């Protein structure tokens, strides 16, 4: 078991938070193990390890995604991902891609094999149709990586989007969907809250079909997804 954990912090300068740090700590000794380079210095909003802990992705206030090799504790790639801050990210595509959500109202899947290449993108909201409720940015991906869940900016509910690479590839081969694709909208809402959803999660077991949404109304709802019967 890796006895280290990561910490992201923001530094206060001139009365404002303007720079941050990304550090790893030894759990057994409670001492600093390594400090990762942020160039240029920026606040880190979200971090995520791969399953084996060898790679770390960081989403930052300057709109950048930064990828670190945790064996050498050195940066290996980075690119501008969003206009405004990156607020949430998750590895997907069997950790060959990273899904990011930003203040610009977009959720984007990026290739880790081809820097800056967009695999697909989703528009949650835009300037022409701003959020009805605050978008508390969070992401959860189902166990089969066919869908992802995020708080809805249109209603006090969770919003499910389709994230199906096989279907996309078939459409791309038929020249129906371009390689850099802007994908469709919400495929299902998970209602039941009276105030905006603040956090979401998806059960790790694909057969369970269970999603969880938490809200400012002090409630947590577990929803079981039922397949649609087509006739």
PDB file of C-alpha atoms in Angstrom:
ATOM      1  CA  UNK A   1       0.000   0.000   0.000  1.00  0.00           C
ATOM      2  CA  UNK A   2       1.312   3.436  -0.917  1.00  0.00           C
ATOM      3  CA  UNK A   3       1.702   5.332   2.361  1.00  0.00           C
ATOM      4  CA  UNK A   4       1.423   8.766   0.759  1.00  0.00           C
ATOM      5  CA  UNK A   5      -1.427  11.192   0.185  1.00  0.00           C
ATOM      6  CA  UNK A   6      -1.662  14.363  -1.888  1.00  0.00           C
ATOM      7  CA  UNK A   7      -2.591  17.804  -0.661  1.00  0.00           C
ATOM      8  CA  UNK A   8      -3.484  20.912  -2.645  1.00  0.00           C
ATOM      9  CA  UNK A   9      -3.445  24.316  -0.967  1.00  0.00           C
ATOM     10  CA  UNK A  10      -3.762  27.969  -1.931  1.00  0.00           C
ATOM     11  CA  UNK A  11      -1.418  30.732  -0.789  1.00  0.00           C
ATOM     12  CA  UNK A  12      -2.639  34.113   0.429  1.00  0.00           C
ATOM     13  CA  UNK A  13      -0.824  37.111  -0.982  1.00  0.00           C
ATOM     14  CA  UNK A  14      -1.971  40.740  -0.879  1.00  0.00           C
ATOM     15  CA  UNK A  15      -5.327  39.715   0.561  1.00  0.00           C
ATOM     16  CA  UNK A  16      -6.125  37.357  -2.319  1.00  0.00           C
ATOM     17  CA  UNK A  17      -5.525  33.717  -3.103  1.00  0.00           C
ATOM     18  CA  UNK A  18      -3.213  33.868  -6.094  1.00  0.00           C
ATOM     19  CA  UNK A  19      -0.930  30.837  -5.971  1.00  0.00           C
ATOM     20  CA  UNK A  20      -1.052  27.281  -4.739  1.00  0.00           C
ATOM     21  CA  UNK A  21       0.999  24.219  -3.946  1.00  0.00           C
ATOM     22  CA  UNK A  22       0.700  20.513  -4.627  1.00  0.00           C
ATOM     23  CA  UNK A  23       2.440  18.300  -2.115  1.00  0.00           C
ATOM     24  CA  UNK A  24       2.647  14.613  -1.191  1.00  0.00           C
ATOM     25  CA  UNK A  25       2.827  13.567   2.442  1.00  0.00           C
ATOM     26  CA  UNK A  26       3.954  10.363   4.140  1.00  0.00           C
ATOM     27  CA  UNK A  27       1.019   9.032   6.162  1.00  0.00           C
ATOM     28  CA  UNK A  28       3.192   7.043   8.560  1.00  0.00           C
ATOM     29  CA  UNK A  29       5.538   9.893   9.486  1.00  0.00           C
ATOM     30  CA  UNK A  30       3.152  12.832   8.760  1.00  0.00           C
ATOM     31  CA  UNK A  31       6.049  14.527   7.000  1.00  0.00           C
ATOM     32  CA  UNK A  32       6.360  16.184   3.612  1.00  0.00           C
ATOM     33  CA  UNK A  33       7.545  13.680   0.997  1.00  0.00           C
ATOM     34  CA  UNK A  34       7.618  15.740  -2.196  1.00  0.00           C
ATOM     35  CA  UNK A  35       6.460  19.040  -3.594  1.00  0.00           C
ATOM     36  CA  UNK A  36       5.311  19.070  -7.211  1.00  0.00           C
ATOM     37  CA  UNK A  37       6.203  21.934  -9.519  1.00  0.00           C
ATOM     38  CA  UNK A  38       3.377  24.201 -10.671  1.00  0.00           C
ATOM     39  CA  UNK A  39       4.667  26.340 -13.516  1.00  0.00           C
ATOM     40  CA  UNK A  40       3.409  29.005 -13.542  1.00  0.00           C
ATOM     41  CA  UNK A  41       2.178  28.985  -9.927  1.00  0.00           C
ATOM     42  CA  UNK A  42      -1.594  28.599  -9.693  1.00  0.00           C
ATOM     43  CA  UNK A  43      -4.345  27.313  -7.405  1.00  0.00           C
ATOM     44  CA  UNK A  44      -5.194  23.609  -7.774  1.00  0.00           C
ATOM     45  CA  UNK A  45      -8.948  22.941  -7.565  1.00  0.00           C
ATOM     46  CA  UNK A  46      -9.112  19.201  -8.147  1.00  0.00           C
ATOM     47  CA  UNK A  47      -6.726  16.220  -8.210  1.00  0.00           C
ATOM     48  CA  UNK A  48      -7.133  12.578  -9.165  1.00  0.00           C
ATOM     49  CA  UNK A  49      -4.827   9.521  -9.174  1.00  0.00           C
ATOM     50  CA  UNK A  50      -4.864   6.670 -11.659  1.00  0.00           C
ATOM     51  CA  UNK A  51      -5.782   3.320 -10.087  1.00  0.00           C
ATOM     52  CA  UNK A  52      -2.131   2.361  -9.467  1.00  0.00           C
ATOM     53  CA  UNK A  53      -1.049   5.776  -8.225  1.00  0.00           C
ATOM     54  CA  UNK A  54       1.603   6.212 -10.913  1.00  0.00           C
ATOM     55  CA  UNK A  55      -0.036   9.253 -12.500  1.00  0.00           C
ATOM     56  CA  UNK A  56      -1.770  12.298 -11.045  1.00  0.00           C
ATOM     57  CA  UNK A  57      -4.003  14.775 -12.878  1.00  0.00           C
ATOM     58  CA  UNK A  58      -4.586  18.269 -11.516  1.00  0.00           C
ATOM     59  CA  UNK A  59      -7.216  20.768 -12.649  1.00  0.00           C
ATOM     60  CA  UNK A  60      -6.195  24.358 -11.985  1.00  0.00           C
ATOM     61  CA  UNK A  61      -7.591  27.863 -11.612  1.00  0.00           C
ATOM     62  CA  UNK A  62      -5.731  29.035 -14.729  1.00  0.00           C
ATOM     63  CA  UNK A  63      -7.777  26.639 -16.903  1.00  0.00           C
ATOM     64  CA  UNK A  64      -4.890  24.181 -17.287  1.00  0.00           C
ATOM     65  CA  UNK A  65      -4.775  20.432 -16.834  1.00  0.00           C
ATOM     66  CA  UNK A  66      -1.434  19.242 -15.495  1.00  0.00           C
ATOM     67  CA  UNK A  67      -0.342  15.577 -15.499  1.00  0.00           C
ATOM     68  CA  UNK A  68       2.399  14.368 -13.145  1.00  0.00           C
ATOM     69  CA  UNK A  69       4.490  11.198 -13.045  1.00  0.00           C
ATOM     70  CA  UNK A  70       4.318  10.191  -9.379  1.00  0.00           C
ATOM     71  CA  UNK A  71       7.303   7.846  -9.623  1.00  0.00           C
ATOM     72  CA  UNK A  72       9.590  10.777 -10.410  1.00  0.00           C
ATOM     73  CA  UNK A  73       7.254  13.483  -8.991  1.00  0.00           C
ATOM     74  CA  UNK A  74       7.722  15.505 -12.155  1.00  0.00           C
ATOM     75  CA  UNK A  75       5.280  17.115 -14.641  1.00  0.00           C
ATOM     76  CA  UNK A  76       4.961  15.185 -17.895  1.00  0.00           C
ATOM     77  CA  UNK A  77       2.296  17.151 -19.794  1.00  0.00           C
ATOM     78  CA  UNK A  78      -0.153  20.002 -19.522  1.00  0.00           C
ATOM     79  CA  UNK A  79      -2.542  21.972 -21.705  1.00  0.00           C
ATOM     80  CA  UNK A  80      -5.217  24.716 -21.536  1.00  0.00           C
ATOM     81  CA  UNK A  81      -8.517  22.883 -21.113  1.00  0.00           C
ATOM     82  CA  UNK A  82     -11.146  25.497 -20.272  1.00  0.00           C
ATOM     83  CA  UNK A  83     -11.891  29.195 -20.389  1.00  0.00           C
ATOM     84  CA  UNK A  84     -11.893  29.908 -16.671  1.00  0.00           C
ATOM     85  CA  UNK A  85     -11.158  27.491 -13.873  1.00  0.00           C
ATOM     86  CA  UNK A  86     -11.088  23.695 -14.094  1.00  0.00           C
ATOM     87  CA  UNK A  87     -13.291  22.566 -11.202  1.00  0.00           C
ATOM     88  CA  UNK A  88     -13.470  18.773 -11.502  1.00  0.00           C
ATOM     89  CA  UNK A  89     -11.826  15.896 -13.382  1.00  0.00           C
ATOM     90  CA  UNK A  90     -11.957  12.107 -13.634  1.00  0.00           C
ATOM     91  CA  UNK A  91      -9.886   9.522 -15.486  1.00  0.00           C
ATOM     92  CA  UNK A  92     -11.865   7.407 -17.968  1.00  0.00           C
ATOM     93  CA  UNK A  93     -11.353   5.383 -21.151  1.00  0.00           C
ATOM     94  CA  UNK A  94      -9.457   2.829 -19.047  1.00  0.00           C
ATOM     95  CA  UNK A  95      -7.291   5.769 -17.955  1.00  0.00           C
ATOM     96  CA  UNK A  96      -6.330   6.683 -21.524  1.00  0.00           C
ATOM     97  CA  UNK A  97      -8.441   9.858 -21.324  1.00  0.00           C
ATOM     98  CA  UNK A  98      -9.396  12.433 -18.705  1.00  0.00           C
ATOM     99  CA  UNK A  99     -12.836  14.024 -18.346  1.00  0.00           C
ATOM    100  CA  UNK A 100     -12.793  17.646 -17.163  1.00  0.00           C
ATOM    101  CA  UNK A 101     -15.474  20.139 -16.132  1.00  0.00           C
ATOM    102  CA  UNK A 102     -14.917  23.884 -16.169  1.00  0.00           C
ATOM    103  CA  UNK A 103     -16.531  27.172 -15.252  1.00  0.00           C
ATOM    104  CA  UNK A 104     -17.156  27.779 -18.965  1.00  0.00           C
ATOM    105  CA  UNK A 105     -20.067  25.301 -18.855  1.00  0.00           C
ATOM    106  CA  UNK A 106     -18.251  22.589 -20.811  1.00  0.00           C
ATOM    107  CA  UNK A 107     -17.332  19.016 -19.974  1.00  0.00           C
ATOM    108  CA  UNK A 108     -14.527  17.739 -22.197  1.00  0.00           C
ATOM    109  CA  UNK A 109     -12.886  14.342 -22.630  1.00  0.00           C
ATOM    110  CA  UNK A 110      -9.193  14.704 -23.504  1.00  0.00           C
ATOM    111  CA  UNK A 111      -6.794  12.106 -24.913  1.00  0.00           C
ATOM    112  CA  UNK A 112      -3.727  11.318 -22.815  1.00  0.00           C
ATOM    113  CA  UNK A 113      -1.976   9.855 -25.856  1.00  0.00           C
ATOM    114  CA  UNK A 114      -2.335  12.963 -28.003  1.00  0.00           C
ATOM    115  CA  UNK A 115      -1.993  16.187 -26.016  1.00  0.00           C
ATOM    116  CA  UNK A 116      -4.795  18.726 -26.535  1.00  0.00           C
ATOM    117  CA  UNK A 117      -6.834  16.292 -28.635  1.00  0.00           C
ATOM    118  CA  UNK A 118     -10.532  16.432 -27.736  1.00  0.00           C
ATOM    119  CA  UNK A 119     -12.185  13.026 -27.855  1.00  0.00           C
ATOM    120  CA  UNK A 120     -15.649  14.504 -27.251  1.00  0.00           C
ATOM    121  CA  UNK A 121     -17.154  17.541 -25.579  1.00  0.00           C
ATOM    122  CA  UNK A 122     -20.461  18.395 -23.929  1.00  0.00           C
ATOM    123  CA  UNK A 123     -22.043  21.807 -23.430  1.00  0.00           C
ATOM    124  CA  UNK A 124     -23.823  21.886 -20.082  1.00  0.00           C
ATOM    125  CA  UNK A 125     -24.742  25.546 -20.523  1.00  0.00           C
ATOM    126  CA  UNK A 126     -23.564  28.552 -22.532  1.00  0.00           C
ATOM    127  CA  UNK A 127     -23.777  32.341 -22.387  1.00  0.00           C
ATOM    128  CA  UNK A 128     -26.947  32.323 -24.499  1.00  0.00           C
ATOM    129  CA  UNK A 129     -28.638  30.048 -21.963  1.00  0.00           C
ATOM    130  CA  UNK A 130     -26.986  30.615 -18.563  1.00  0.00           C
ATOM    131  CA  UNK A 131     -27.655  28.323 -15.607  1.00  0.00           C
ATOM    132  CA  UNK A 132     -31.048  28.552 -13.916  1.00  0.00           C
ATOM    133  CA  UNK A 133     -29.504  27.211 -10.695  1.00  0.00           C
ATOM    134  CA  UNK A 134     -25.824  27.377  -9.643  1.00  0.00           C
ATOM    135  CA  UNK A 135     -23.809  24.608 -11.288  1.00  0.00           C
ATOM    136  CA  UNK A 136     -22.013  22.933  -8.393  1.00  0.00           C
ATOM    137  CA  UNK A 137     -19.471  21.183 -10.574  1.00  0.00           C
ATOM    138  CA  UNK A 138     -18.970  17.485  -9.851  1.00  0.00           C
ATOM    139  CA  UNK A 139     -18.581  14.366 -12.014  1.00  0.00           C
ATOM    140  CA  UNK A 140     -19.289  10.657 -11.579  1.00  0.00           C
ATOM    141  CA  UNK A 141     -18.794   7.964 -14.236  1.00  0.00           C
ATOM    142  CA  UNK A 142     -20.612   4.626 -14.317  1.00  0.00           C
ATOM    143  CA  UNK A 143     -18.655   1.376 -13.980  1.00  0.00           C
ATOM    144  CA  UNK A 144     -18.867   0.593 -17.696  1.00  0.00           C
ATOM    145  CA  UNK A 145     -17.898   4.146 -18.699  1.00  0.00           C
ATOM    146  CA  UNK A 146     -20.969   4.574 -20.865  1.00  0.00           C
ATOM    147  CA  UNK A 147     -22.477   7.498 -18.963  1.00  0.00           C
ATOM    148  CA  UNK A 148     -21.499  10.268 -16.588  1.00  0.00           C
ATOM    149  CA  UNK A 149     -23.500  12.157 -13.980  1.00  0.00           C
ATOM    150  CA  UNK A 150     -23.234  15.835 -13.015  1.00  0.00           C
ATOM    151  CA  UNK A 151     -25.432  18.314 -11.108  1.00  0.00           C
ATOM    152  CA  UNK A 152     -27.906  19.961 -13.468  1.00  0.00           C
ATOM    153  CA  UNK A 153     -27.697  23.756 -13.962  1.00  0.00           C
ATOM    154  CA  UNK A 154     -31.314  23.722 -15.213  1.00  0.00           C
ATOM    155  CA  UNK A 155     -33.125  22.064 -12.320  1.00  0.00           C
ATOM    156  CA  UNK A 156     -32.512  20.776  -8.765  1.00  0.00           C
ATOM    157  CA  UNK A 157     -31.543  17.363 -10.103  1.00  0.00           C
ATOM    158  CA  UNK A 158     -28.707  15.208 -11.354  1.00  0.00           C
ATOM    159  CA  UNK A 159     -28.132  15.118 -15.120  1.00  0.00           C
ATOM    160  CA  UNK A 160     -26.922  12.000 -16.961  1.00  0.00           C
ATOM    161  CA  UNK A 161     -24.992  12.332 -20.226  1.00  0.00           C
ATOM    162  CA  UNK A 162     -23.989   9.502 -22.565  1.00  0.00           C
ATOM    163  CA  UNK A 163     -20.304   8.624 -22.698  1.00  0.00           C
ATOM    164  CA  UNK A 164     -20.134   5.654 -25.060  1.00  0.00           C
ATOM    165  CA  UNK A 165     -16.936   5.347 -27.066  1.00  0.00           C
ATOM    166  CA  UNK A 166     -18.076   2.287 -29.003  1.00  0.00           C
ATOM    167  CA  UNK A 167     -21.167   4.077 -30.280  1.00  0.00           C
ATOM    168  CA  UNK A 168     -19.113   7.157 -31.121  1.00  0.00           C
ATOM    169  CA  UNK A 169     -16.527   5.129 -33.028  1.00  0.00           C
ATOM    170  CA  UNK A 170     -19.224   3.444 -35.089  1.00  0.00           C
ATOM    171  CA  UNK A 171     -20.703   6.825 -35.979  1.00  0.00           C
ATOM    172  CA  UNK A 172     -17.254   8.206 -36.785  1.00  0.00           C
ATOM    173  CA  UNK A 173     -16.556   5.296 -39.131  1.00  0.00           C
ATOM    174  CA  UNK A 174     -19.804   6.139 -40.907  1.00  0.00           C
ATOM    175  CA  UNK A 175     -18.693   9.810 -41.084  1.00  0.00           C
ATOM    176  CA  UNK A 176     -21.763  10.754 -39.058  1.00  0.00           C
ATOM    177  CA  UNK A 177     -19.757  11.988 -36.067  1.00  0.00           C
ATOM    178  CA  UNK A 178     -16.467  13.877 -36.506  1.00  0.00           C
ATOM    179  CA  UNK A 179     -13.362  12.861 -34.580  1.00  0.00           C
ATOM    180  CA  UNK A 180     -13.619  16.001 -32.481  1.00  0.00           C
ATOM    181  CA  UNK A 181     -17.249  15.666 -31.505  1.00  0.00           C
ATOM    182  CA  UNK A 182     -19.630  17.894 -29.615  1.00  0.00           C
ATOM    183  CA  UNK A 183     -21.986  15.318 -28.196  1.00  0.00           C
ATOM    184  CA  UNK A 184     -25.648  15.439 -27.320  1.00  0.00           C
ATOM    185  CA  UNK A 185     -27.441  16.714 -24.266  1.00  0.00           C
ATOM    186  CA  UNK A 186     -28.898  15.181 -21.154  1.00  0.00           C
ATOM    187  CA  UNK A 187     -30.311  11.674 -21.603  1.00  0.00           C
ATOM    188  CA  UNK A 188     -31.961  11.519 -18.178  1.00  0.00           C
ATOM    189  CA  UNK A 189     -32.604  13.721 -15.129  1.00  0.00           C
ATOM    190  CA  UNK A 190     -32.602  12.434 -11.553  1.00  0.00           C
ATOM    191  CA  UNK A 191     -35.199  14.656  -9.803  1.00  0.00           C
ATOM    192  CA  UNK A 192     -36.425  14.748  -6.224  1.00  0.00           C
ATOM    193  CA  UNK A 193     -34.546  17.701  -4.732  1.00  0.00           C
ATOM    194  CA  UNK A 194     -35.943  21.148  -3.962  1.00  0.00           C
ATOM    195  CA  UNK A 195     -32.591  22.984  -4.089  1.00  0.00           C
ATOM    196  CA  UNK A 196     -29.494  22.661  -6.333  1.00  0.00           C
ATOM    197  CA  UNK A 197     -27.541  19.403  -6.312  1.00  0.00           C
ATOM    198  CA  UNK A 198     -24.075  19.806  -4.799  1.00  0.00           C
ATOM    199  CA  UNK A 199     -22.474  16.372  -5.243  1.00  0.00           C
ATOM    200  CA  UNK A 200     -22.991  13.179  -7.244  1.00  0.00           C
ATOM    201  CA  UNK A 201     -21.674   9.634  -7.295  1.00  0.00           C
ATOM    202  CA  UNK A 202     -22.213   6.387  -9.181  1.00  0.00           C
ATOM    203  CA  UNK A 203     -21.996   2.917  -7.615  1.00  0.00           C
ATOM    204  CA  UNK A 204     -18.864   1.060  -8.707  1.00  0.00           C
ATOM    205  CA  UNK A 205     -20.816  -2.122  -9.592  1.00  0.00           C
ATOM    206  CA  UNK A 206     -22.363  -1.642 -13.085  1.00  0.00           C
ATOM    207  CA  UNK A 207     -25.095  -4.181 -12.346  1.00  0.00           C
ATOM    208  CA  UNK A 208     -26.407  -2.149  -9.408  1.00  0.00           C
ATOM    209  CA  UNK A 209     -27.551   0.807 -11.580  1.00  0.00           C
ATOM    210  CA  UNK A 210     -27.381   3.036  -8.489  1.00  0.00           C
ATOM    211  CA  UNK A 211     -26.704   6.791  -8.560  1.00  0.00           C
ATOM    212  CA  UNK A 212     -26.455   9.164  -5.612  1.00  0.00           C
ATOM    213  CA  UNK A 213     -27.213  12.887  -5.540  1.00  0.00           C
ATOM    214  CA  UNK A 214     -26.765  15.253  -2.588  1.00  0.00           C
ATOM    215  CA  UNK A 215     -28.393  18.670  -2.386  1.00  0.00           C
ATOM    216  CA  UNK A 216     -28.450  21.996  -0.582  1.00  0.00           C
ATOM    217  CA  UNK A 217     -31.879  20.922   0.718  1.00  0.00           C
ATOM    218  CA  UNK A 218     -30.022  18.622   3.183  1.00  0.00           C
ATOM    219  CA  UNK A 219     -31.136  15.461   1.408  1.00  0.00           C
ATOM    220  CA  UNK A 220     -29.281  12.576  -0.234  1.00  0.00           C
ATOM    221  CA  UNK A 221     -31.186  10.532  -2.812  1.00  0.00           C
ATOM    222  CA  UNK A 222     -30.188   7.087  -4.076  1.00  0.00           C
ATOM    223  CA  UNK A 223     -31.725   6.461  -7.509  1.00  0.00           C
ATOM    224  CA  UNK A 224     -31.939   3.074  -9.228  1.00  0.00           C
ATOM    225  CA  UNK A 225     -31.873   3.331 -12.996  1.00  0.00           C
ATOM    226  CA  UNK A 226     -34.350   1.073 -14.777  1.00  0.00           C
ATOM    227  CA  UNK A 227     -33.717   0.122 -18.445  1.00  0.00           C
ATOM    228  CA  UNK A 228     -36.325   1.436 -20.855  1.00  0.00           C
ATOM    229  CA  UNK A 229     -38.410  -1.333 -22.365  1.00  0.00           C
ATOM    230  CA  UNK A 230     -38.822  -0.708 -26.094  1.00  0.00           C
ATOM    231  CA  UNK A 231     -41.669  -2.264 -28.042  1.00  0.00           C
TER     232      UNK A 231
END
